[in-house]
Structures are given as C-alpha cells and as structure tokens.
Short mmCIF file of C-alpha atoms in Angstrom, two decimals:
data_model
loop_
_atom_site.label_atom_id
_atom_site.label_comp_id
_atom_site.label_asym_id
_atom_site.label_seq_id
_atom_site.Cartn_x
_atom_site.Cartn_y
_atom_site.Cartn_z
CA UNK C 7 -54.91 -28.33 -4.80
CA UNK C 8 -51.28 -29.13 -4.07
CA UNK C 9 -48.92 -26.89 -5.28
CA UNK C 10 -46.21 -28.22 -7.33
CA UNK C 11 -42.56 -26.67 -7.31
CA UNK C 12 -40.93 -24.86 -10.34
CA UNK C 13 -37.47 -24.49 -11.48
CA UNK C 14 -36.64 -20.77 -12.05
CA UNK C 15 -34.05 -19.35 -13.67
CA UNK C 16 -32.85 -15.77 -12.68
CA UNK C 17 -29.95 -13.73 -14.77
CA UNK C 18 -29.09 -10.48 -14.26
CA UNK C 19 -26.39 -7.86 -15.57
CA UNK C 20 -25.61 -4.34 -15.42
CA UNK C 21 -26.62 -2.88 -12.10
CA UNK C 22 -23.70 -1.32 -11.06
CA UNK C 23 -21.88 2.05 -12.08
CA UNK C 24 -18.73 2.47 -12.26
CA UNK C 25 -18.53 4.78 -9.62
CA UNK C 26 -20.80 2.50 -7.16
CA UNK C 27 -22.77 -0.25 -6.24
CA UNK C 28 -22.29 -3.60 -7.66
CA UNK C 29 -24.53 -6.80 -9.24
CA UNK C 30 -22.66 -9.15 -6.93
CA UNK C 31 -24.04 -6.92 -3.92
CA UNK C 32 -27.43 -7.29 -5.47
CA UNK C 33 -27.14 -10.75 -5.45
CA UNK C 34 -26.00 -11.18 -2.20
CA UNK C 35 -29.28 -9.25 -0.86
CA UNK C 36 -31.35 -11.40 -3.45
CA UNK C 37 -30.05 -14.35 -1.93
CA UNK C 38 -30.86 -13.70 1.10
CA UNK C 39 -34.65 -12.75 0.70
CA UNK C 40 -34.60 -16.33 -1.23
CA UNK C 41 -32.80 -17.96 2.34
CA UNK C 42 -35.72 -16.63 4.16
CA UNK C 43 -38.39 -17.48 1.25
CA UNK C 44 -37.27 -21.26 1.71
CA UNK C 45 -36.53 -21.66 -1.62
CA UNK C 46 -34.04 -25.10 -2.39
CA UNK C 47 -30.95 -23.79 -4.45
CA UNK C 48 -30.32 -26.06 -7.52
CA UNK C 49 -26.18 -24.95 -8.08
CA UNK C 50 -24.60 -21.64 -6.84
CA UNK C 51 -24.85 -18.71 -7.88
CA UNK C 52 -22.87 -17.54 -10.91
CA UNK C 53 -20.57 -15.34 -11.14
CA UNK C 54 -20.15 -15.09 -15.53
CA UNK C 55 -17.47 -12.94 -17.50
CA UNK C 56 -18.36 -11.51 -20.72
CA UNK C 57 -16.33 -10.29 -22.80
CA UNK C 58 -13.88 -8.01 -21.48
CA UNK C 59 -13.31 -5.91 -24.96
CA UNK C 60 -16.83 -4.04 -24.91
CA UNK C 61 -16.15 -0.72 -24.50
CA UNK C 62 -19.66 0.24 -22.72
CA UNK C 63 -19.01 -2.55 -20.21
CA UNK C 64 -19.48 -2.54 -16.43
CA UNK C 65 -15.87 -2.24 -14.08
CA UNK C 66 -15.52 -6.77 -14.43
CA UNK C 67 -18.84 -7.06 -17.15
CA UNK C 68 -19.84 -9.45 -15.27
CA UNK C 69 -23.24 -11.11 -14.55
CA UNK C 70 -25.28 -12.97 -12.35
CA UNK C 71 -27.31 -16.50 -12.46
CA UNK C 72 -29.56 -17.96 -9.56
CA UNK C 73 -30.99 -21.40 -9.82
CA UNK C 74 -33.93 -22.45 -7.87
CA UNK C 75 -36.51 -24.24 -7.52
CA UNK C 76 -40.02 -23.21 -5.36
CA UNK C 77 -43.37 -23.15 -5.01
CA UNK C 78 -44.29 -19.59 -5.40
CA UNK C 79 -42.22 -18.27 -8.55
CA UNK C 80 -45.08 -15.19 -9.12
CA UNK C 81 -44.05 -13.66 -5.69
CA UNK C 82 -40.10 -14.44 -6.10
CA UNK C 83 -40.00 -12.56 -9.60
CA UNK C 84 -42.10 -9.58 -7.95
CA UNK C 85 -39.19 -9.26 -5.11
CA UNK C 86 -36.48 -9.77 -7.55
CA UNK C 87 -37.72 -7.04 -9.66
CA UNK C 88 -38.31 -4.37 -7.01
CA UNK C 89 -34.33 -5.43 -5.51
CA UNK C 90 -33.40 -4.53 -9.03
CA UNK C 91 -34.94 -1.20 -8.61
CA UNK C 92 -33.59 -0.38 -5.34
CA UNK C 93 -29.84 -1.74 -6.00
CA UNK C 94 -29.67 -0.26 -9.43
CA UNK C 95 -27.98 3.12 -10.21
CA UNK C 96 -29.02 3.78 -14.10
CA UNK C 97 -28.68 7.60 -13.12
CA UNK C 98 -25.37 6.88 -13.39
CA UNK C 99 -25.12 5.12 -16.57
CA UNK C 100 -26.24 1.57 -15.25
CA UNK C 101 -28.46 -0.19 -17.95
CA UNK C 102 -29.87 -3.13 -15.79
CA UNK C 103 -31.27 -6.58 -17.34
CA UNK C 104 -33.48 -9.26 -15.67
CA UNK C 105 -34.71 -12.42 -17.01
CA UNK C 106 -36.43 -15.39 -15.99
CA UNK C 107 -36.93 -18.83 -17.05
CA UNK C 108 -39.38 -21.36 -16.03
CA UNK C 109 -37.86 -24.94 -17.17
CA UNK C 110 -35.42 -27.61 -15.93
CA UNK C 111 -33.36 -28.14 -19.11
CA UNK C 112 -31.89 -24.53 -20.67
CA UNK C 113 -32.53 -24.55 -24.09
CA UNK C 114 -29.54 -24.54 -26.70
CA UNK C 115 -30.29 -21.41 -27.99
CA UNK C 116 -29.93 -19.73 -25.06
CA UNK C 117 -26.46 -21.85 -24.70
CA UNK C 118 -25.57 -20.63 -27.79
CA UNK C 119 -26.25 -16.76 -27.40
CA UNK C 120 -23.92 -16.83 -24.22
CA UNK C 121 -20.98 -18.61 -26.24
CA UNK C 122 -21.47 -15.38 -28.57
CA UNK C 123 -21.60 -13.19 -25.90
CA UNK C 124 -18.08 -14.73 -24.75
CA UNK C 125 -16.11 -13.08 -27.29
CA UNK C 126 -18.40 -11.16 -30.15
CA UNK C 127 -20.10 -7.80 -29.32
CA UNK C 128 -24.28 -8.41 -28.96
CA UNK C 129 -26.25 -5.23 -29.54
CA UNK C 130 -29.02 -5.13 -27.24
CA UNK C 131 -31.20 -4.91 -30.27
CA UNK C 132 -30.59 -8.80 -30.33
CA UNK C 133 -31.35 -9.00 -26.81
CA UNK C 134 -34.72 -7.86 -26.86
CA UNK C 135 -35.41 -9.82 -30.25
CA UNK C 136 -34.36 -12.95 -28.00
CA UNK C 137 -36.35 -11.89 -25.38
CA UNK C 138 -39.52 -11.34 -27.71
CA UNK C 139 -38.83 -14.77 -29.75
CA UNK C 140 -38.53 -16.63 -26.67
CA UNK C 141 -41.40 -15.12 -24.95
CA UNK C 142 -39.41 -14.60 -21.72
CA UNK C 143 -40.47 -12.74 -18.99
CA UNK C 144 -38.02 -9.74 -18.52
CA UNK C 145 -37.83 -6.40 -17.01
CA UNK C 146 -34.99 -3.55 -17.57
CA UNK C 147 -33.99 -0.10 -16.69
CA UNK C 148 -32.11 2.58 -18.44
CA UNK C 149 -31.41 1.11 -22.55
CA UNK C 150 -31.99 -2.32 -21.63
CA UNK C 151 -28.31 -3.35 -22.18
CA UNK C 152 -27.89 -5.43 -19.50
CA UNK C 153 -30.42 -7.64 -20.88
CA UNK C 154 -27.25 -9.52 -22.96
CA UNK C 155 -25.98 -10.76 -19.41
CA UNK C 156 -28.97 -12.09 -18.19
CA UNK C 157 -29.69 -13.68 -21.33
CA UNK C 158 -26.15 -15.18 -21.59
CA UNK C 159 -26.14 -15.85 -18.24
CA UNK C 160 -28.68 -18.31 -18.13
CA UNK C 161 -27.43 -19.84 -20.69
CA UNK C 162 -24.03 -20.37 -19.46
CA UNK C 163 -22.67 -23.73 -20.02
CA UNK C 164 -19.10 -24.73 -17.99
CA UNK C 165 -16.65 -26.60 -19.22
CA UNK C 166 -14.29 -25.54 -16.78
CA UNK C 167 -15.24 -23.61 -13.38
CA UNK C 168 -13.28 -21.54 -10.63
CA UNK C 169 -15.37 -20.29 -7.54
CA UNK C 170 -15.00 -16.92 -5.81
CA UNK C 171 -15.86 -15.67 -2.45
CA UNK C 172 -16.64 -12.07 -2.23
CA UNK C 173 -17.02 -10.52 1.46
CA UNK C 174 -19.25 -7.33 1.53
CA UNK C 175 -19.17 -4.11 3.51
CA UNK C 176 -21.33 -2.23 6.05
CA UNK C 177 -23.31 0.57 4.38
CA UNK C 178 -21.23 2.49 6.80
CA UNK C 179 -17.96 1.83 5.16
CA UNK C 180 -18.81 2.19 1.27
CA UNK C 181 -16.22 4.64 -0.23
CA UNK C 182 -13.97 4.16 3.19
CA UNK C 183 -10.34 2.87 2.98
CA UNK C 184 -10.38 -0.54 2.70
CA UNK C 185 -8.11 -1.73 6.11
CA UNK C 186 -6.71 -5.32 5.31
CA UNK C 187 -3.98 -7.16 6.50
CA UNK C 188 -1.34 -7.17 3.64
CA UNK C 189 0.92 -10.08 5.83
CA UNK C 190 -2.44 -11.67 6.00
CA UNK C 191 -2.96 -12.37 2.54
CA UNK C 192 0.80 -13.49 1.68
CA UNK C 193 0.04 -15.89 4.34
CA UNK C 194 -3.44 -17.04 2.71
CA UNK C 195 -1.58 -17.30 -0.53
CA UNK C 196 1.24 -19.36 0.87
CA UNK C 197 -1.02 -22.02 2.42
CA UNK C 198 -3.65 -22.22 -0.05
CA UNK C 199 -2.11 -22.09 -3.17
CA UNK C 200 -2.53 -23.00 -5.72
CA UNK C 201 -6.16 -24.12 -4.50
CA UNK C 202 -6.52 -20.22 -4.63
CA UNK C 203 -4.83 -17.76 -7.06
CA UNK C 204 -4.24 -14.03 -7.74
CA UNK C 205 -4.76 -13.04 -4.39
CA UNK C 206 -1.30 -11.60 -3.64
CA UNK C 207 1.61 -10.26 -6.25
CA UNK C 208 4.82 -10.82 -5.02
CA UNK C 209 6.91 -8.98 -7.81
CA UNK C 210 5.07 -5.49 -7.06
CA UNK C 211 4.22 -6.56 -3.29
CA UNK C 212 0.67 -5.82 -3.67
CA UNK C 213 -2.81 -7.68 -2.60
CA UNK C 214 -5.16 -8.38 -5.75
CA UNK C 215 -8.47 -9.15 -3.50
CA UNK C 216 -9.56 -6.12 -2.89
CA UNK C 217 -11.03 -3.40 -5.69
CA UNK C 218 -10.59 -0.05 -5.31
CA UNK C 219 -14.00 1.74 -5.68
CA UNK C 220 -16.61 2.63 -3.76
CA UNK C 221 -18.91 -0.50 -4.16
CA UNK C 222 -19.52 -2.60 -1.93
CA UNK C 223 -16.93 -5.25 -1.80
CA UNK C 224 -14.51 -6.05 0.61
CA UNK C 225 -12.48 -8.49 -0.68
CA UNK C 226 -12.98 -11.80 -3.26
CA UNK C 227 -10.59 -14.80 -2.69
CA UNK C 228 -10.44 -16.78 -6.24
CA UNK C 229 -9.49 -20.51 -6.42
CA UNK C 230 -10.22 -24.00 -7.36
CA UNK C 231 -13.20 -25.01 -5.47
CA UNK C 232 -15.64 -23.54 -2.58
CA UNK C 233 -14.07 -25.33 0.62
CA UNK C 234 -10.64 -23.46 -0.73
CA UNK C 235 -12.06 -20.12 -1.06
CA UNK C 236 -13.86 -20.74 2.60
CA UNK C 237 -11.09 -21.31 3.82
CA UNK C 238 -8.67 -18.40 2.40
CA UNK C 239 -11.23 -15.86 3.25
CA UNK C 240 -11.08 -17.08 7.32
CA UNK C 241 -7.07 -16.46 7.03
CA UNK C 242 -7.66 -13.08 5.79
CA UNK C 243 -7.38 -10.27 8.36
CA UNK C 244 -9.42 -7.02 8.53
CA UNK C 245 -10.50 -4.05 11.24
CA UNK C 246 -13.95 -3.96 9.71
CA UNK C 247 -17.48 -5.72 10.75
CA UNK C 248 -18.46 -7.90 7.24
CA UNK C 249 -22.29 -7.60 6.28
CA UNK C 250 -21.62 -11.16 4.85
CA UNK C 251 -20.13 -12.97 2.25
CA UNK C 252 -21.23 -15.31 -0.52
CA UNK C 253 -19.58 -18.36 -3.06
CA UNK C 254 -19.96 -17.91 -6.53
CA UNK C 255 -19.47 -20.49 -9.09
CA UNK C 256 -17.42 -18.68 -12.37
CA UNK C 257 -15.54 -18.91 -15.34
CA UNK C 258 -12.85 -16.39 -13.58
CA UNK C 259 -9.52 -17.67 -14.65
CA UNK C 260 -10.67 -20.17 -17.14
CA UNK C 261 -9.78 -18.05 -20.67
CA UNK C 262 -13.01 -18.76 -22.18
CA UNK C 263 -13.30 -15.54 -24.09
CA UNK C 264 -10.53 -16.36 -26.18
CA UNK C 265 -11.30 -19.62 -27.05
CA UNK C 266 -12.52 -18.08 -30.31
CA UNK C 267 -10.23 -18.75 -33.22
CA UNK C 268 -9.96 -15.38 -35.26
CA UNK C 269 -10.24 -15.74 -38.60
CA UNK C 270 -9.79 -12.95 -41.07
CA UNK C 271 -13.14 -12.07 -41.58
CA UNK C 272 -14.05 -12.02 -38.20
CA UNK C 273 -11.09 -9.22 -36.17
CA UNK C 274 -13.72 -6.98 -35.98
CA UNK C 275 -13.83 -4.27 -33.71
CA UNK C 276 -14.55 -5.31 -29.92
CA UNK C 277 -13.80 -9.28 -30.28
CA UNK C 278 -11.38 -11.64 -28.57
CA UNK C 279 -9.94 -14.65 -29.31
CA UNK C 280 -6.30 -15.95 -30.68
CA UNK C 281 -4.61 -15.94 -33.96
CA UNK C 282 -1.34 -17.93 -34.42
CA UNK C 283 0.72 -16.47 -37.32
CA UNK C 284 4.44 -15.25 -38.31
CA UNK C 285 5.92 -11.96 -37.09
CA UNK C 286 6.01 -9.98 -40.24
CA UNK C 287 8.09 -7.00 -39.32
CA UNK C 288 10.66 -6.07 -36.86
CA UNK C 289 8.47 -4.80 -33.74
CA UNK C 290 8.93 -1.08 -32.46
CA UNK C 291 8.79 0.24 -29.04
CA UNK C 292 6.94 3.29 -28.99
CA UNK C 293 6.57 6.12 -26.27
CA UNK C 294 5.27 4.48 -23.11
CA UNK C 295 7.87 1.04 -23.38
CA UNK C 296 4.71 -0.21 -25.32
CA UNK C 297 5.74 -2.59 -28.31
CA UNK C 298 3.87 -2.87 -31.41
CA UNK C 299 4.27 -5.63 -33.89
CA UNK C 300 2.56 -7.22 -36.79
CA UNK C 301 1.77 -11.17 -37.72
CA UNK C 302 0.66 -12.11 -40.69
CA UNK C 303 -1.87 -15.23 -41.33
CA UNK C 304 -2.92 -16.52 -44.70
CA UNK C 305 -1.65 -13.42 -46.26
CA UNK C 306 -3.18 -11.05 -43.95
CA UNK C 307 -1.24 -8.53 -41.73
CA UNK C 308 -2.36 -8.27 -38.29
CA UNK C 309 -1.26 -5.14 -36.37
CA UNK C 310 -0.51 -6.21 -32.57
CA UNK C 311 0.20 -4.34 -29.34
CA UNK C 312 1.75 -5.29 -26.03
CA UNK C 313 1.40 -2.56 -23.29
CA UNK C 314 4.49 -2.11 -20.84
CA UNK C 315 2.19 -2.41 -17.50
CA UNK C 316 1.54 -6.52 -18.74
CA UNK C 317 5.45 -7.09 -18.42
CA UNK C 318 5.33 -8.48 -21.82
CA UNK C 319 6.83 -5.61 -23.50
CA UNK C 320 9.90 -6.22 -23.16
CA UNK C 321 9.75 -10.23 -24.34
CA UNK C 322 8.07 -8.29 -27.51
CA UNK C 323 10.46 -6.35 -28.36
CA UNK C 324 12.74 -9.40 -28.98
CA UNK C 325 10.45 -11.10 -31.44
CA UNK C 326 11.96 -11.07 -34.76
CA UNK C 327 10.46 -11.57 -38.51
CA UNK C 328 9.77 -14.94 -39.17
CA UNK C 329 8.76 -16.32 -35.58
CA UNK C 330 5.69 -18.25 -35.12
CA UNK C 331 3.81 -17.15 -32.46
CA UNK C 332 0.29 -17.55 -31.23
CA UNK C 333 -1.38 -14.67 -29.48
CA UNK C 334 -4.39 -13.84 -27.74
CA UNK C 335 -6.79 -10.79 -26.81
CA UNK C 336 -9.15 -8.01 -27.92
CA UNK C 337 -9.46 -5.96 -31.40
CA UNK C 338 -9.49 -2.22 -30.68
CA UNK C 339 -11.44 -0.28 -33.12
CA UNK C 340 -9.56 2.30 -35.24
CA UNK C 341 -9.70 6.02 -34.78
CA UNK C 342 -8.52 9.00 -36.59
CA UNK C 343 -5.19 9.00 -35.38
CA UNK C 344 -4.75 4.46 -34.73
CA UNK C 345 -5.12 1.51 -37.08
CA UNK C 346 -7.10 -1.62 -35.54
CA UNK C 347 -5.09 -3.21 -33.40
CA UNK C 348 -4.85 -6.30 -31.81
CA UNK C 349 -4.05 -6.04 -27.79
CA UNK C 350 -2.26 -8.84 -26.56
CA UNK C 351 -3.64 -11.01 -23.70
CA UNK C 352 -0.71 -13.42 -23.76
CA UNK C 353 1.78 -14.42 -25.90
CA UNK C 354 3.00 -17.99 -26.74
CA UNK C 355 5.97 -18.45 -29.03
CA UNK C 356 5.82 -21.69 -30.82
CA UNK C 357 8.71 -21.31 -32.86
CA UNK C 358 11.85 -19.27 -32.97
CA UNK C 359 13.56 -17.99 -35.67
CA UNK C 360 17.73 -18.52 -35.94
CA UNK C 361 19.31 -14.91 -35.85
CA UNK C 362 21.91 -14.51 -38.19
CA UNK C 363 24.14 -11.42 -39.38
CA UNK C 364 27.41 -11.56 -41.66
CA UNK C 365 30.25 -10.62 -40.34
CA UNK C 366 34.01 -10.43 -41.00
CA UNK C 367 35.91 -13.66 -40.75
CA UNK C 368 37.95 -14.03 -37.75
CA UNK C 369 41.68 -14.90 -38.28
CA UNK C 370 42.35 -17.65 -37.05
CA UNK C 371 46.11 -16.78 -35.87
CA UNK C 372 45.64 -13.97 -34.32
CA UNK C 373 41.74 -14.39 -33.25
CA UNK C 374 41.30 -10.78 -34.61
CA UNK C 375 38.38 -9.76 -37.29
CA UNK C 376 40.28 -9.49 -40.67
CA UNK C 377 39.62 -5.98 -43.00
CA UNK C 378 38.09 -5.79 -45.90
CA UNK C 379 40.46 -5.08 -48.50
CA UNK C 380 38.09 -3.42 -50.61
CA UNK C 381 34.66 -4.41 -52.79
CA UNK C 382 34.78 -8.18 -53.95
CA UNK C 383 38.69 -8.31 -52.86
CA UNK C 384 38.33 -10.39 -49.62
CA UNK C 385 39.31 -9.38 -46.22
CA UNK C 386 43.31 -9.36 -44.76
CA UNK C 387 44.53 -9.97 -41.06
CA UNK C 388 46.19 -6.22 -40.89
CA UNK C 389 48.93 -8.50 -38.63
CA UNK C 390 49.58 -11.88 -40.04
CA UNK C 391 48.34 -11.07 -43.31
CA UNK C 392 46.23 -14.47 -43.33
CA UNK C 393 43.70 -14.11 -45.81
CA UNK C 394 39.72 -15.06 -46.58
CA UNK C 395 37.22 -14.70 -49.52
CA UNK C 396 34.19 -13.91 -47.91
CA UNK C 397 32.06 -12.96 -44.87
CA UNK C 398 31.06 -15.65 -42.17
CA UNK C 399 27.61 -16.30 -40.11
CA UNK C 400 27.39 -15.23 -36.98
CA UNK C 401 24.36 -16.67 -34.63
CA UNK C 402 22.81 -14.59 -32.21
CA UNK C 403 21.57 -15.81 -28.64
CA UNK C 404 17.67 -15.27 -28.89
CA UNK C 405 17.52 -14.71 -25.20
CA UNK C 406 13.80 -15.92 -25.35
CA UNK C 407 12.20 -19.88 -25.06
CA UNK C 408 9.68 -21.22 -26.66
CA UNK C 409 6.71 -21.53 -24.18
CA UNK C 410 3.60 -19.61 -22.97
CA UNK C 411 4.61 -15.63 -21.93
CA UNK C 412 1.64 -14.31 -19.39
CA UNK C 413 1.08 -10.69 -17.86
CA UNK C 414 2.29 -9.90 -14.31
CA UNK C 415 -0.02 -11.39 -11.75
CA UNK C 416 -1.49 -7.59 -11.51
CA UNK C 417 -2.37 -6.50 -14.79
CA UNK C 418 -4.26 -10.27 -15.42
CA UNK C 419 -8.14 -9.34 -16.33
CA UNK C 420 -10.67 -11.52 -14.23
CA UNK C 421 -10.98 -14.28 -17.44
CA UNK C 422 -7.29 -14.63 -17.06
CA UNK C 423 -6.02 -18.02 -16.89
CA UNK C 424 -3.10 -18.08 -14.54
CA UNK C 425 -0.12 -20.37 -15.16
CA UNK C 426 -0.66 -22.56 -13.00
CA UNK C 427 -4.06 -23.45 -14.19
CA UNK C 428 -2.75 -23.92 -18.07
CA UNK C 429 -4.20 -27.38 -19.02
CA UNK C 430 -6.52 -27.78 -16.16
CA UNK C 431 -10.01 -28.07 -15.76
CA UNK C 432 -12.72 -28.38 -13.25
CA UNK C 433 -15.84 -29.97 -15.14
CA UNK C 434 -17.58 -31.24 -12.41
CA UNK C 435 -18.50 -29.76 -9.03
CA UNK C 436 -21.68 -31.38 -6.99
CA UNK C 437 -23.03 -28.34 -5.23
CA UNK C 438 -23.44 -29.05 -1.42
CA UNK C 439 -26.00 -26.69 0.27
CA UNK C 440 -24.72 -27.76 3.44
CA UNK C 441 -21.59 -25.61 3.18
CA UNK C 442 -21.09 -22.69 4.38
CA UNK C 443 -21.76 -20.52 0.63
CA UNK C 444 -23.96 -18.23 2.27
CA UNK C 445 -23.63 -15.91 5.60
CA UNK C 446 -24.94 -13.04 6.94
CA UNK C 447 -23.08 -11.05 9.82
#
C-alpha cells in the first residue's frame, strides 16, 4: 500500500539553561536530521517570544515551531524526542516541552492558548490539561514547563513577522570569546538598514548580535525579510569556523506582547500590555536615576517605573500631573519591601499639560519684578514705584513633544518594536525552500 504524507507539527520550549545550551541550537541539529530525512518544509521555522515578564523564563523565553510534511511521522517524532534528550540540560534548571500535531489546519484553540501565552502567565498545570483534552502526543523533562511553548507555539498565528538568522559555533568554541568584527557590523547596519535592525548601537558604540553566554550562538542578524538577513550575516566578519546557520521566521520586533489592553482587573502580577491614563502625581527619581510615577485610569492609581539603563528616565522625570500618556510593559509582583509596579516598555505622551506658576508682575518701566508690599496689598516697583494688584502667569517650556519615547537601541527586549518599524507590518511572506535558510559548514 502507498504511503500517504502527513503534515506534522513540532513545538518545542525550554531546553536551554541559562548558563548553556540553547532551543535554537536544538533546532538547528533537528533540522538537519529532517534535511537528510527528506522531509518537504511547509514555512520556516519559528522563532516565537513569550512573554518576557515570567519570572521562571528561559535567557529570550523563546520557542520553537517546525512545519512539515512526510511520510514517516512515527520515526521523525522518535528522533525528535531522543535530540530533546541529548540537547536538553534540566540538571540545570531546564524544564523542556515537546508536542506534536498531526493536521493541516491548527485548531483555534490552540491559536487561542498562544495569544494568552503572549502576555498572561500559563501555569503548566494548564498545559498538561491542554495536552490531555487535546489528546496530543507530548513528551517533557524536568516539571514539564516548557510544555506552554510548544503548545503556544504551534499555535502561533502572525499578523506581523520579522525573520532572524542565527549563526552557530563549533563545540570547540562554546564559552570562548566571541571574536567579531565591530567595523563589520556598523558596516552591515549602514547598508542594510532598515531591512535589518538592532544589530549595532551607535550612542554606546556597541554590537547587539551577539549574546554573551556560553550557548551556542554566534551571532543573529534581525530584519525585515530572509534575503535581508542572508545578506547582513555574509557582511559580518569573524576569526571563527561557523557549524552553520539557520532563518527563522518570528515575532522579534513586532510588540505583540503588549497588544493586551490592561484593564483594572487584569494588572496582575507577571502580565504585559498598555494602559493609557493621566499622571497623577509629580514623579520622583529615586537612587539609581530610576523614576517612579503613578497614572491613574477610571479612578484607579497605577504605580509606574522607568529604569535609568532604558534612557527614558530622564524624559520621566519631566512628566507632570495631569498629562495623558499611554504606556506599555510588565506588572512586577509586590514584595515586602515594593508595591506592584508597572515597568515601562515605552512611553508615548499623547497630551501635555500647560505648566503654569504665579509669579510677581513685572514692571513694565523698569522690566524689574515688583515687591510685594505685604498680604492682600499688591506689589510696588521698589524704583519707579509703578504699581499692580495681583500676581501674573508665568508658562513654563515643557521641554518634551508629544510622540512615541522608546529605550536605547541596547536595553530593547527581543519583542521590541523599533522605531522604525512603528506602523508597519509584514503579513505575508511565501516561504521559498530554494533559499539559502539552511547551511551546514
């Protein structure tokens, strides 16, 4: 009988440390086994950002999606799951996740357990309740955590997409100094932008492709589609031999964990999202540069921080009550020495307030601020003797416009939308096997 081909889904998470290893590397090796299996890639792989406030979450949380289809799925799970074992570390606190789905069309529920996964925390309680409900084949290590990823995954729906080449090391050189061309990567950035981004910070002079732990990556060039990122990774210069590189498709740069709208009864501990409200109280700077602040929506205070390293401080500490302002990022839970607090993503003022203070008239002889003469008498030029009844406005400069305020390129997180992709979106990108996504050195 003639076999017939099946669509499999594959989503993993949580593989890596934080000390090592990494579940793009693990991909990477997957994806090569499935190169020599002679499977036909449907899209490639992902590359998918959770969200970035979970406090248990791997270095980028980030997980992994392959979509294939072949005529043998029994034996491809089988490999999978021992490469899981192998390129795992739980003994150092990885919890890994793999699922599978047989099926062309992804069902909505899965679609809508990723959304949630975007910006709410998921217990892995709710993960294996999925798993069990759905009757999915799965296998996990350690508490099954990483489960949530592969799950989410899978059911990963783009409405906007970046891509992301990420260049991997010899065994030899894991933990080495990573040797690459800083010259090299200004140049990159100057001939592919903005078809790449956040490659190279020119306010602190400092690359942003390269991590600095001792996994496996080399270097990842970000940007708008896969010829782009191709193409900025051969302009990058380094001493070492590659093992390979691969394309990922993502949601890197695309915001899409704070596309949630807080509401009051959802700033619960670990979420993201944006809240537009008034500033409520002057805002402090406390020890650090960092400035605190608080907006209030509906009648609710909202306690808000803005750390000094984001560059935002600063623009912050100029706020005053009664600006509307529309800020996004992550609820930090409270402790026994902090309140919940909201930490600020970004920071878009929508409307400034007129700053106003009462002071003495100014004669308009001598262009000199007149006295008071005493309580309810008026105030006196102490040279002409000119004479008014009462105090005058004054308006302040602001110093500050009304626009979108964004971290410095190096302190954006990988969901990070960068300015210049504000109000742009790639929805549609045929995948075209006959690129180079895929090499092996």
């Amino acid at each position: 009988m003639r076999k017939i081909s099946q669509i499999l889904h594959i989503g993993i998470d949580d593989t890596d440390s934080r000390k090592e290893m990494c579940t793009t590397f693990l991909a990477f090796k997957i994806v090569d086994y499935l190169k020599k299996e002679k499977v036909q890639f449907l899209d490639y792989p992902y590359l998918i950002r959770f969200n970035p406030n979970i406090p248990w979450k791997t270095r980028g949380n980030g997980a992994i999606a392959i979509k294939i289809k072949t005529f043998n799925p029994g034996k491809i799970k089988k490999q999978i799951i021992n490469f899981v074992k192998k390129y795992s570390r739980p003994q150092d606190g990885a919890n890994p996740g793999l699922v599978f789905y047989e099926a062309e069309k992804i069902p909505k529920h899965f679609k809508e357990f990723s959304e949630l996964a975007l910006w709410r925390l998921i217990r892995r309680k709710s993960a294996t309740e999925f798993v069990s409900k759905n009757h999915l084949e799965c296998f996990y290590m350690g508490n099954g955590q990483g489960l949530v990823g592969a799950i989410g995954t899978i059911g990963y729906t783009f409405d906007d997409h970046t891509f992301e080449l990420i260049s991997y090391r010899k065994k030899t050189q894991f933990g080495k100094k990573r040797e690459i061309s800083v010259q090299s990567v200004r140049n990159m950035q100057e001939k592919t932008f903005p078809e790449t981004f956040n490659s190279y910070d020119e306010e602190k002079g400092k690359i942003l492709i390269a991590p600095h732990g001792a996994d496996p990556v080399l270097y990842g060039i970000r940007g708008e589609n896969a010829n782009s990122v191709i193409y900025g990774a051969s302009l990058v210069k380094t001493k070492e031999k590659l093992d390979g590189y691969m394309v990922f498709k993502s949601n890197q740069g695309t915001g899409a964990h704070l596309k949630n709208k807080f509401m009051n009864s959802d700033l619960k501990p670990y979420t993201s999202g944006t809240i537009i409200g008034q500033i409520s109280k002057k805002p402090v700077v406390i020890r650090g540069a960092h400035t605190t602040f608080f907006i209030t929506k509906d009648g609710h205070k909202v306690r808000c921080a803005i750390y000094e390293p984001t560059g935002l401080s600063k623009i912050a500490s100029k706020l005053i009550v009664g600006d509307l302002v529309r800020v996004g990022g992550g609820i930090r839970k409270a402790s026994k020495n902090h309140q919940r607090i909201l930490n600020v993503e970004f920071l878009e003022i929508l409307r400034l307030e007129k700053n106003l203070k009462l002071v003495n008239p100014l004669c308009h002889k001598c262009h000199k601020r007149m006295k008071s003469k005493g309580r309810n008498q008026g105030f006196e030029c102490i040279r002409c003797g000119d004479k008014s009844s009462r105090k005058k406005i004054q308006y302040i400069p602001r110093n500050l416009e009304k626009r979108l305020y964004l971290p410095v390129l190096s302190a954006h997180r990988h969901l990070t939308r960068p300015m210049q992709r504000v109000g742009k979106k790639n929805k549609q990108t045929q995948f075209n096997d006959t690129l180079k996504w895929f090499q092996v050195f």
